[in-house]
């Protein structure tokens, strides 16, 4: 019987974990008094889909280890690198009896690159007879690099893995299968140029049985999920991730999701989605659902019907991946609100029409952005707007135009990210071709600039992205401008739960509390703001840039 060990590497680099930069959230491990980089725990739908599909076709047992969960369960971390940590973990006796015949490593993000190499090396030591495979968006796009840096990976799956992995495990001659299969890549098959490999997709997603959530430590995914960063996080701690479709037809230059799922849309049937929801409620007692589709709004009535089906069962929904704004008409927004959705992530990306059209190739007009944000505010849905800064081809004038537009709309919150060249994206290829990289692609993390162009430096993008965050969310906060200090305060305190030493969040929380008639609590926050600003020079440029009167001897405070 096959025994497959699925491994998910940390979605953070070792350096960012042990020495988190000032512009990111942090976590504490156990009783440790040290701050570590925030590790996100999102349910890896890919590996549990593989597990359940393989069990449909052959006899096997499976086990999963997600190091994003495992790291957060440690009481402390004293290792000099991740490889040492992985070695200690895999030497533990828990794997003695299981003794996998196949180790399957799944990675999605560039920040996991070195961990994939390290895990493969440690698993080769620990399980010398096992076949070591790797897959996922990252590995699909960077297969040349992985084979160059790892002698321990036996084969790499190109794109989705259900059918290729089934074919491999059923084959009597596995090396021959890999050699002749268009979706399996071996070291010997890597061409000098070009890409001869092809996806092998499941066309009817209903062929995949109910996902194998049972191989996961489900409680562990409540430790620090993405949705804990959002307003609904506390209420949805018991949510379970689902995916109702695969694929995305759009060609945004910063996105590489098509590398795994293709551009053609494929759907689970509405009946199947309803059956999965019923099973989740019955098996796990969970009635909150995180929908992770890349393009949920595909199909005319399908999105309405799925949301309605969840509503009928008394379920709650959170869309982790942003919904296409063009499809968010008043009717659908009202349905979402009636279902209990109080917050949406909106993929605004830029406030520059030129950048959206000519640089990002994103089919979105700015009047739609304003209309959706206004509708959400009227209906009572909190808007969390994603913004990207630093695209190749974007100029400083474009960034200024974007800032001015975004200050003119009343989004509740803006998440400003550094444009990150994801392997497999058009942006990544352009950065490689034009030699824009000034730092390794694998050090990118949406908060660190790794490219520069003739229009700007990496340092400028690093600075302006965070300056936009401060300007839009604090200095020019929409809810403060509209007189809703309570809602603004809730947002500032949410920031402080993720980053307790955020001097500017403390200052603006104090300002809200003062206006809300809570002077004692306001004084506590103001004292913290001054302490954090005095002890860390990180805040100084932004305090000075926007004239934020944090300190008592600042003449602006008297004014």
XYZ file of C-alpha atoms in Angstrom:
559
model
C 0.000 0.000 0.000
C 1.260 3.471 -0.891
C 1.908 5.839 1.991
C 2.003 9.471 0.929
C 3.311 12.252 3.135
C 2.132 15.658 1.937
C 4.336 18.532 3.081
C 3.533 22.247 2.981
C 6.595 24.467 3.607
C 6.468 27.755 5.540
C 5.138 30.637 3.471
C 7.797 32.908 4.980
C 11.585 33.028 4.607
C 13.768 32.154 7.557
C 15.102 35.714 7.844
C 11.632 37.251 7.784
C 10.526 34.778 10.435
C 13.338 35.320 12.937
C 14.038 38.981 12.083
C 10.726 40.480 10.934
C 11.011 43.910 9.273
C 9.202 46.874 10.764
C 6.430 47.020 8.154
C 4.931 43.583 8.827
C 2.823 41.957 11.507
C 4.416 39.733 14.136
C 3.481 36.790 16.370
C 4.667 35.364 19.683
C 5.391 31.665 20.104
C 4.258 30.021 23.317
C 5.854 31.759 26.273
C 8.593 33.384 24.197
C 9.078 37.132 24.634
C 10.437 37.499 21.092
C 8.557 38.715 18.034
C 8.570 36.423 15.019
C 7.348 37.135 11.523
C 3.662 36.429 11.090
C 3.027 32.966 9.618
C -0.337 32.620 7.896
C -2.282 29.386 8.341
C -4.611 28.874 5.383
C -6.043 25.449 4.600
C -4.052 23.899 1.690
C -6.906 22.786 -0.545
C -4.507 21.385 -3.154
C -3.074 18.567 -1.078
C -6.404 17.467 0.380
C -7.865 17.356 -3.131
C -4.940 15.168 -4.215
C -5.389 12.912 -1.217
C -9.086 12.285 -1.738
C -8.772 11.797 -5.508
C -5.961 9.275 -5.147
C -7.913 7.325 -2.535
C -10.714 7.042 -5.072
C -8.418 5.222 -7.503
C -6.006 3.138 -5.418
C -5.292 1.801 -1.973
C -3.202 4.255 0.031
C -2.885 6.069 3.306
C -1.944 9.713 3.539
C -0.562 12.073 6.133
C 0.042 15.830 6.018
C 2.372 18.248 7.757
C 1.874 21.975 7.240
C 4.823 23.861 8.667
C 2.829 27.090 8.786
C 0.704 25.481 11.474
C 3.612 23.622 13.061
C 5.713 26.771 13.534
C 2.940 28.530 15.407
C 2.547 25.558 17.748
C 6.190 25.720 18.862
C 6.864 27.126 22.315
C 10.000 28.880 21.040
C 12.380 28.824 18.085
C 16.153 28.677 18.606
C 17.310 27.238 15.278
C 19.920 28.856 13.065
C 18.071 27.938 9.880
C 14.926 26.173 8.731
C 16.789 23.084 7.552
C 17.878 22.306 11.121
C 14.309 22.766 12.268
C 12.940 20.470 9.545
C 15.556 17.830 10.377
C 14.563 17.779 14.044
C 10.891 17.527 13.094
C 11.280 14.645 10.668
C 13.536 12.736 13.050
C 10.674 12.613 15.528
C 9.277 9.144 16.107
C 5.840 10.036 14.754
C 6.985 9.065 11.246
C 8.587 5.732 12.147
C 5.464 3.670 11.690
C 4.125 5.630 8.712
C 7.436 5.536 6.790
C 6.179 7.179 3.564
C 6.778 5.650 0.165
C 6.107 9.046 -1.445
C 6.851 12.532 -0.141
C 4.878 15.216 -2.009
C 5.931 18.818 -1.333
C 3.431 21.516 -2.355
C 4.505 25.180 -2.574
C 2.688 28.262 -3.845
C 4.855 31.261 -2.905
C 8.402 32.375 -3.715
C 9.074 32.846 -0.004
C 8.851 29.038 0.289
C 11.589 28.396 -2.277
C 14.522 27.591 0.021
C 12.278 25.597 2.344
C 11.267 23.296 -0.520
C 14.943 22.603 -1.222
C 15.651 22.047 2.489
C 12.653 19.774 3.035
C 13.588 17.650 0.020
C 17.136 17.259 1.371
C 15.993 16.333 4.880
C 13.362 13.893 3.590
C 15.988 12.218 1.396
C 18.065 11.626 4.555
C 15.100 10.538 6.654
C 13.221 8.459 4.047
C 15.940 7.254 1.632
C 13.639 4.826 -0.225
C 10.814 7.302 -0.787
C 10.034 9.002 -4.085
C 10.275 12.759 -3.543
C 7.919 14.850 -5.655
C 7.195 18.582 -5.760
C 4.368 20.661 -7.206
C 2.223 23.751 -6.877
C 2.312 27.177 -8.533
C 5.844 28.008 -7.426
C 7.403 24.716 -8.443
C 5.535 24.625 -11.759
C 6.900 28.044 -12.708
C 10.459 27.494 -11.395
C 11.141 23.848 -12.215
C 14.513 24.685 -13.809
C 15.674 26.450 -10.653
C 14.557 23.642 -8.361
C 16.362 20.966 -10.319
C 19.476 23.169 -10.357
C 19.359 23.706 -6.587
C 18.145 20.298 -5.417
C 19.537 16.884 -6.184
C 16.868 15.302 -3.990
C 13.687 16.024 -5.966
C 12.886 13.053 -8.204
C 10.151 14.684 -10.296
C 8.064 17.833 -10.532
C 4.396 17.985 -11.493
C 3.433 20.638 -14.027
C 0.174 22.276 -12.914
C -2.680 20.405 -11.250
C -1.651 17.073 -9.834
C -4.695 14.814 -9.509
C -4.440 13.040 -12.862
C -0.622 13.064 -13.199
C -0.146 11.711 -9.660
C -2.799 9.041 -10.177
C -1.081 7.968 -13.393
C 2.295 7.837 -11.667
C 1.152 5.770 -8.704
C -0.714 3.296 -10.905
C 2.238 2.826 -13.245
C 4.269 -0.382 -12.972
C 7.315 1.423 -14.397
C 7.376 4.859 -12.804
C 10.589 6.161 -14.405
C 9.135 5.279 -17.810
C 5.854 7.001 -16.933
C 7.684 10.182 -15.908
C 9.795 10.052 -19.061
C 6.752 9.860 -21.309
C 4.174 11.953 -19.452
C 3.644 15.567 -20.578
C 2.831 16.734 -17.033
C 5.802 15.157 -15.273
C 9.204 16.854 -15.339
C 12.429 15.063 -14.511
C 15.925 16.461 -14.442
C 16.653 14.754 -17.744
C 13.607 16.284 -19.463
C 14.390 19.932 -18.663
C 15.011 21.680 -22.012
C 17.646 24.353 -22.521
C 14.966 26.763 -23.730
C 11.206 26.745 -24.098
C 8.579 24.823 -22.179
C 7.304 21.559 -23.726
C 5.218 20.515 -20.706
C 1.432 20.534 -20.608
C -1.352 20.589 -18.049
C -3.483 17.534 -17.484
C -6.744 18.904 -16.115
C -9.797 17.235 -14.640
C -12.556 18.730 -16.786
C -15.433 17.671 -14.526
C -14.521 18.759 -10.997
C -17.384 16.673 -9.603
C -15.112 13.659 -10.231
C -13.096 14.747 -7.190
C -14.645 13.296 -4.021
C -15.327 15.364 -0.905
C -11.982 16.810 0.123
C -9.833 14.976 2.652
C -9.933 17.575 5.435
C -9.355 14.797 7.955
C -5.625 14.557 7.184
C -5.187 18.144 8.423
C -4.875 19.551 11.917
C -8.014 21.650 11.497
C -7.699 23.305 14.892
C -4.227 24.468 13.894
C -5.651 26.511 11.035
C -7.408 28.730 13.549
C -4.098 29.985 14.941
C -3.393 32.730 12.399
C -5.491 32.479 9.215
C -5.584 35.257 6.629
C -9.086 36.198 7.667
C -7.825 37.049 11.171
C -6.381 40.170 9.514
C -9.835 41.298 8.532
C -12.750 42.703 10.467
C -14.609 39.384 10.367
C -11.659 37.368 11.650
C -12.747 36.939 15.239
C -16.250 35.880 14.271
C -15.072 33.397 11.618
C -12.364 31.580 13.564
C -14.158 28.296 12.886
C -14.451 28.752 9.128
C -13.507 26.081 6.589
C -12.094 26.793 3.133
C -13.824 25.592 -0.028
C -13.275 26.108 -3.750
C -16.192 25.961 -6.174
C -14.286 26.434 -9.440
C -10.842 26.452 -11.010
C -9.331 28.783 -13.573
C -9.411 32.495 -14.358
C -9.963 33.993 -17.822
C -8.286 37.326 -17.101
C -4.693 38.133 -18.027
C -3.549 40.484 -15.265
C 0.204 40.863 -15.670
C 0.918 40.428 -11.939
C -0.947 37.121 -11.564
C 0.269 33.563 -12.160
C -2.696 31.490 -10.984
C -3.212 30.208 -14.523
C 0.071 28.287 -14.164
C -1.741 25.763 -11.978
C -5.373 25.954 -13.073
C -5.313 27.415 -16.583
C -7.426 30.232 -17.991
C -10.475 28.167 -18.925
C -13.126 28.112 -16.214
C -14.123 24.744 -14.767
C -16.833 24.412 -12.155
C -18.125 22.101 -9.491
C -21.836 21.720 -10.133
C -24.132 23.761 -7.913
C -25.574 20.527 -6.544
C -22.111 19.286 -5.638
C -21.253 22.552 -3.867
C -24.454 22.270 -1.837
C -23.623 18.660 -0.936
C -20.125 19.658 0.222
C -21.563 22.409 2.400
C -23.955 19.917 3.972
C -21.092 17.490 4.650
C -18.946 20.177 6.256
C -21.791 21.186 8.555
C -22.550 17.558 9.454
C -18.952 16.367 9.918
C -17.258 19.368 11.463
C -20.069 21.493 12.828
C -18.773 24.513 10.916
C -21.141 26.902 9.168
C -18.670 29.574 8.072
C -17.065 29.166 4.665
C -13.989 30.797 3.149
C -14.404 30.745 -0.621
C -11.017 30.590 -2.348
C -11.976 30.634 -6.033
C -9.713 32.702 -8.272
C -12.802 33.912 -10.148
C -15.974 33.215 -8.192
C -18.104 35.537 -10.350
C -17.980 33.311 -13.439
C -21.387 32.354 -14.822
C -24.556 34.469 -14.900
C -26.622 33.101 -12.018
C -24.170 30.634 -10.513
C -22.651 33.043 -7.939
C -26.140 34.052 -6.793
C -27.252 30.436 -6.464
C -24.219 29.337 -4.446
C -24.491 32.277 -2.058
C -28.214 31.587 -1.707
C -27.528 27.899 -0.955
C -25.184 28.846 1.877
C -27.701 31.379 3.166
C -30.458 28.736 3.202
C -28.284 26.605 5.488
C -27.638 29.455 7.878
C -24.009 29.700 6.803
C -21.645 32.655 6.761
C -19.223 33.473 3.945
C -15.874 35.203 3.614
C -14.263 35.733 0.216
C -10.532 35.468 0.776
C -9.749 36.123 -2.879
C -11.162 39.396 -4.110
C -14.259 39.390 -6.304
C -14.257 40.922 -9.787
C -15.634 44.430 -9.281
C -17.415 44.640 -12.633
C -19.778 41.858 -11.519
C -20.616 43.356 -8.126
C -23.915 44.993 -8.988
C -26.322 46.287 -6.363
C -28.420 43.123 -6.519
C -25.483 40.827 -5.724
C -24.133 43.113 -3.004
C -27.529 43.158 -1.334
C -27.683 39.359 -1.510
C -24.263 39.182 0.159
C -25.409 41.529 2.898
C -28.613 39.539 3.422
C -26.448 36.407 3.771
C -24.570 38.049 6.614
C -21.497 39.255 4.734
C -20.265 42.431 6.383
C -16.910 42.761 4.617
C -15.532 42.357 1.110
C -12.002 42.357 -0.260
C -12.036 44.526 -3.384
C -9.313 44.125 -6.043
C -8.967 47.832 -6.838
C -5.191 47.406 -7.440
C -4.610 51.000 -8.625
C -6.241 54.413 -8.742
C -4.616 55.148 -12.099
C -6.685 54.345 -15.177
C -3.539 54.090 -17.298
C -1.895 51.604 -14.949
C -5.010 49.425 -14.801
C -5.380 49.309 -18.581
C -1.888 49.543 -20.041
C 0.335 48.150 -17.270
C -1.770 45.605 -15.383
C -4.064 44.646 -18.304
C -6.876 44.586 -15.788
C -10.408 45.082 -17.180
C -11.550 47.640 -14.598
C -12.658 51.259 -14.872
C -12.351 53.703 -12.010
C -16.019 54.677 -12.101
C -16.834 51.044 -11.245
C -14.482 51.243 -8.239
C -16.288 54.301 -6.893
C -19.738 52.844 -7.587
C -18.994 49.548 -5.792
C -17.425 51.264 -2.770
C -20.362 53.681 -2.502
C -22.898 50.849 -2.837
C -21.120 48.809 -0.172
C -21.107 51.746 2.238
C -24.825 52.382 1.692
C -25.679 48.694 2.112
C -23.439 48.305 5.162
C -20.555 46.210 3.813
C -17.040 47.055 4.992
C -14.665 47.511 2.046
C -11.087 46.256 2.236
C -9.315 47.516 -0.900
C -6.215 45.810 -2.300
C -3.699 48.211 -3.874
C -0.472 47.326 -5.728
C 2.409 49.795 -6.154
C 5.584 49.360 -8.183
C 4.559 47.667 -11.427
C 7.095 47.798 -14.272
C 5.850 50.596 -16.520
C 4.231 52.498 -13.643
C 5.672 55.994 -13.134
C 5.881 58.241 -10.099
C 3.226 60.413 -11.731
C 0.951 57.340 -11.971
C 1.482 56.650 -8.272
C 0.605 60.251 -7.370
C -2.518 60.014 -9.542
C -3.475 56.764 -7.832
C -3.030 58.289 -4.365
C -5.234 61.245 -5.219
C -7.998 59.054 -6.640
C -7.955 56.702 -3.648
C -8.194 59.627 -1.233
C -11.353 60.635 -3.079
C -13.200 57.348 -2.506
C -14.462 56.200 0.850
C -13.065 52.712 1.183
C -12.980 51.548 4.786
C -9.423 50.192 4.565
C -6.634 49.989 2.006
C -4.061 47.192 1.897
C -1.123 48.593 -0.036
C 1.221 45.923 -1.357
C 4.552 46.109 -3.135
C 4.145 44.730 -6.653
C 5.749 41.307 -6.524
C 7.009 39.463 -9.621
C 5.423 36.039 -9.160
C 7.198 33.304 -11.136
C 5.024 32.448 -14.098
C 3.458 35.906 -14.371
C 4.010 38.313 -17.262
C 5.439 40.772 -14.734
C 8.063 38.241 -13.661
C 9.104 37.524 -17.235
C 9.433 41.248 -17.943
C 11.532 41.773 -14.812
C 13.838 38.940 -15.862
C 14.117 40.090 -19.487
C 14.838 43.709 -18.565
C 17.084 42.842 -15.609
C 14.935 44.734 -13.092
C 15.736 42.471 -10.141
C 17.960 44.049 -7.481
C 17.202 41.333 -4.941
C 16.448 37.644 -5.314
C 12.868 36.873 -6.427
C 12.595 34.416 -3.552
C 12.978 37.267 -1.048
C 9.795 38.952 -2.255
C 6.895 39.046 0.199
C 4.480 41.804 -0.942
C 6.099 44.153 1.578
C 9.639 44.133 0.176
C 10.546 45.647 -3.181
C 12.903 43.415 -5.183
C 12.882 45.199 -8.547
C 13.593 48.674 -9.841
C 12.983 50.277 -13.218
C 14.146 53.442 -15.006
C 11.168 55.199 -13.358
C 11.960 54.462 -9.708
C 14.245 52.620 -7.291
C 13.342 49.687 -5.077
C 13.894 51.928 -2.038
C 11.370 54.438 -3.376
C 8.683 51.768 -3.860
C 9.409 50.317 -0.439
C 8.921 53.746 1.118
C 5.966 54.981 -0.936
C 3.953 51.789 -0.480
C 4.063 52.143 3.283
C 3.532 55.907 3.055
C 0.338 55.240 1.093
C -0.751 52.834 3.813
C -0.237 55.527 6.464
C -1.867 58.251 4.375
C -4.969 56.333 3.274
C -5.663 54.401 6.465
C -4.637 56.859 9.168
C -3.971 60.426 8.056
C -6.826 60.431 5.534
C -8.993 57.706 7.070
C -12.395 57.565 5.397
C -14.410 56.815 8.526
C -12.766 59.595 10.497
C -13.607 62.004 7.665
C -17.202 60.778 7.737
C -17.428 61.189 11.500
C -17.588 57.475 12.365
C -14.850 57.354 14.997
C -16.073 54.052 16.418
C -15.598 52.215 13.124
C -12.221 53.883 12.606
C -11.152 52.907 16.124
C -12.109 49.291 15.499
C -9.764 49.274 12.490
C -6.884 50.880 14.382
C -7.235 48.366 17.218
C -7.305 45.543 14.669
C -3.931 46.778 13.426
C -2.612 46.790 16.982
C -3.629 43.179 17.522
C -1.394 42.245 14.577
C 1.359 44.785 15.271
C 1.181 45.975 18.895
C 4.061 48.469 18.493
C 2.409 50.444 15.665
C 3.048 53.994 16.911
C 0.814 55.675 14.331
C -2.121 53.322 14.960
C -1.802 54.102 18.670
C -1.855 57.850 17.976
C -4.949 57.742 15.788
C -6.712 55.362 18.170
C -6.054 57.920 20.908
C -7.532 60.673 18.732
C -10.703 58.637 18.150
C -11.071 57.835 21.827
C -10.695 61.489 22.752
C -13.553 62.418 20.432
C -15.600 59.480 21.711
C -15.336 60.811 25.259
C -12.900 58.246 26.658
C -9.962 60.453 27.755
C -8.287 57.930 30.091
C -8.003 55.228 27.443
C -6.992 57.896 24.924
C -4.152 58.942 27.212
C -2.935 55.327 27.437
C -2.795 54.986 23.670
C -1.093 58.349 23.267
C 1.582 57.365 25.764
C 2.183 54.128 23.841
C 2.394 56.061 20.569
C 5.079 58.320 22.001
C 7.016 55.420 23.530
C 7.020 53.408 20.297
C 7.909 56.439 18.177
C 10.744 57.396 20.541
C 12.265 53.919 20.671
C 12.068 53.039 16.978
C 13.282 55.204 14.136
C 11.066 53.234 11.741
C 8.150 55.613 12.385
C 10.086 58.875 12.118
C 9.941 59.361 8.311
C 6.168 58.884 8.239
C 5.500 61.067 11.279
C 7.552 63.825 9.658
C 6.172 63.265 6.155
C 2.560 63.792 7.236
C 3.163 66.100 10.190
C 1.567 63.735 12.697
C 1.694 65.505 16.104
C 2.789 62.558 18.215
C 5.105 64.373 20.617
C 3.970 67.016 23.161
C 6.623 69.572 22.154
C 5.584 69.430 18.517
C 4.247 72.910 17.623
C 1.690 71.288 15.308
C -0.064 69.757 18.305
C -0.720 73.153 19.804
C -2.101 74.295 16.471
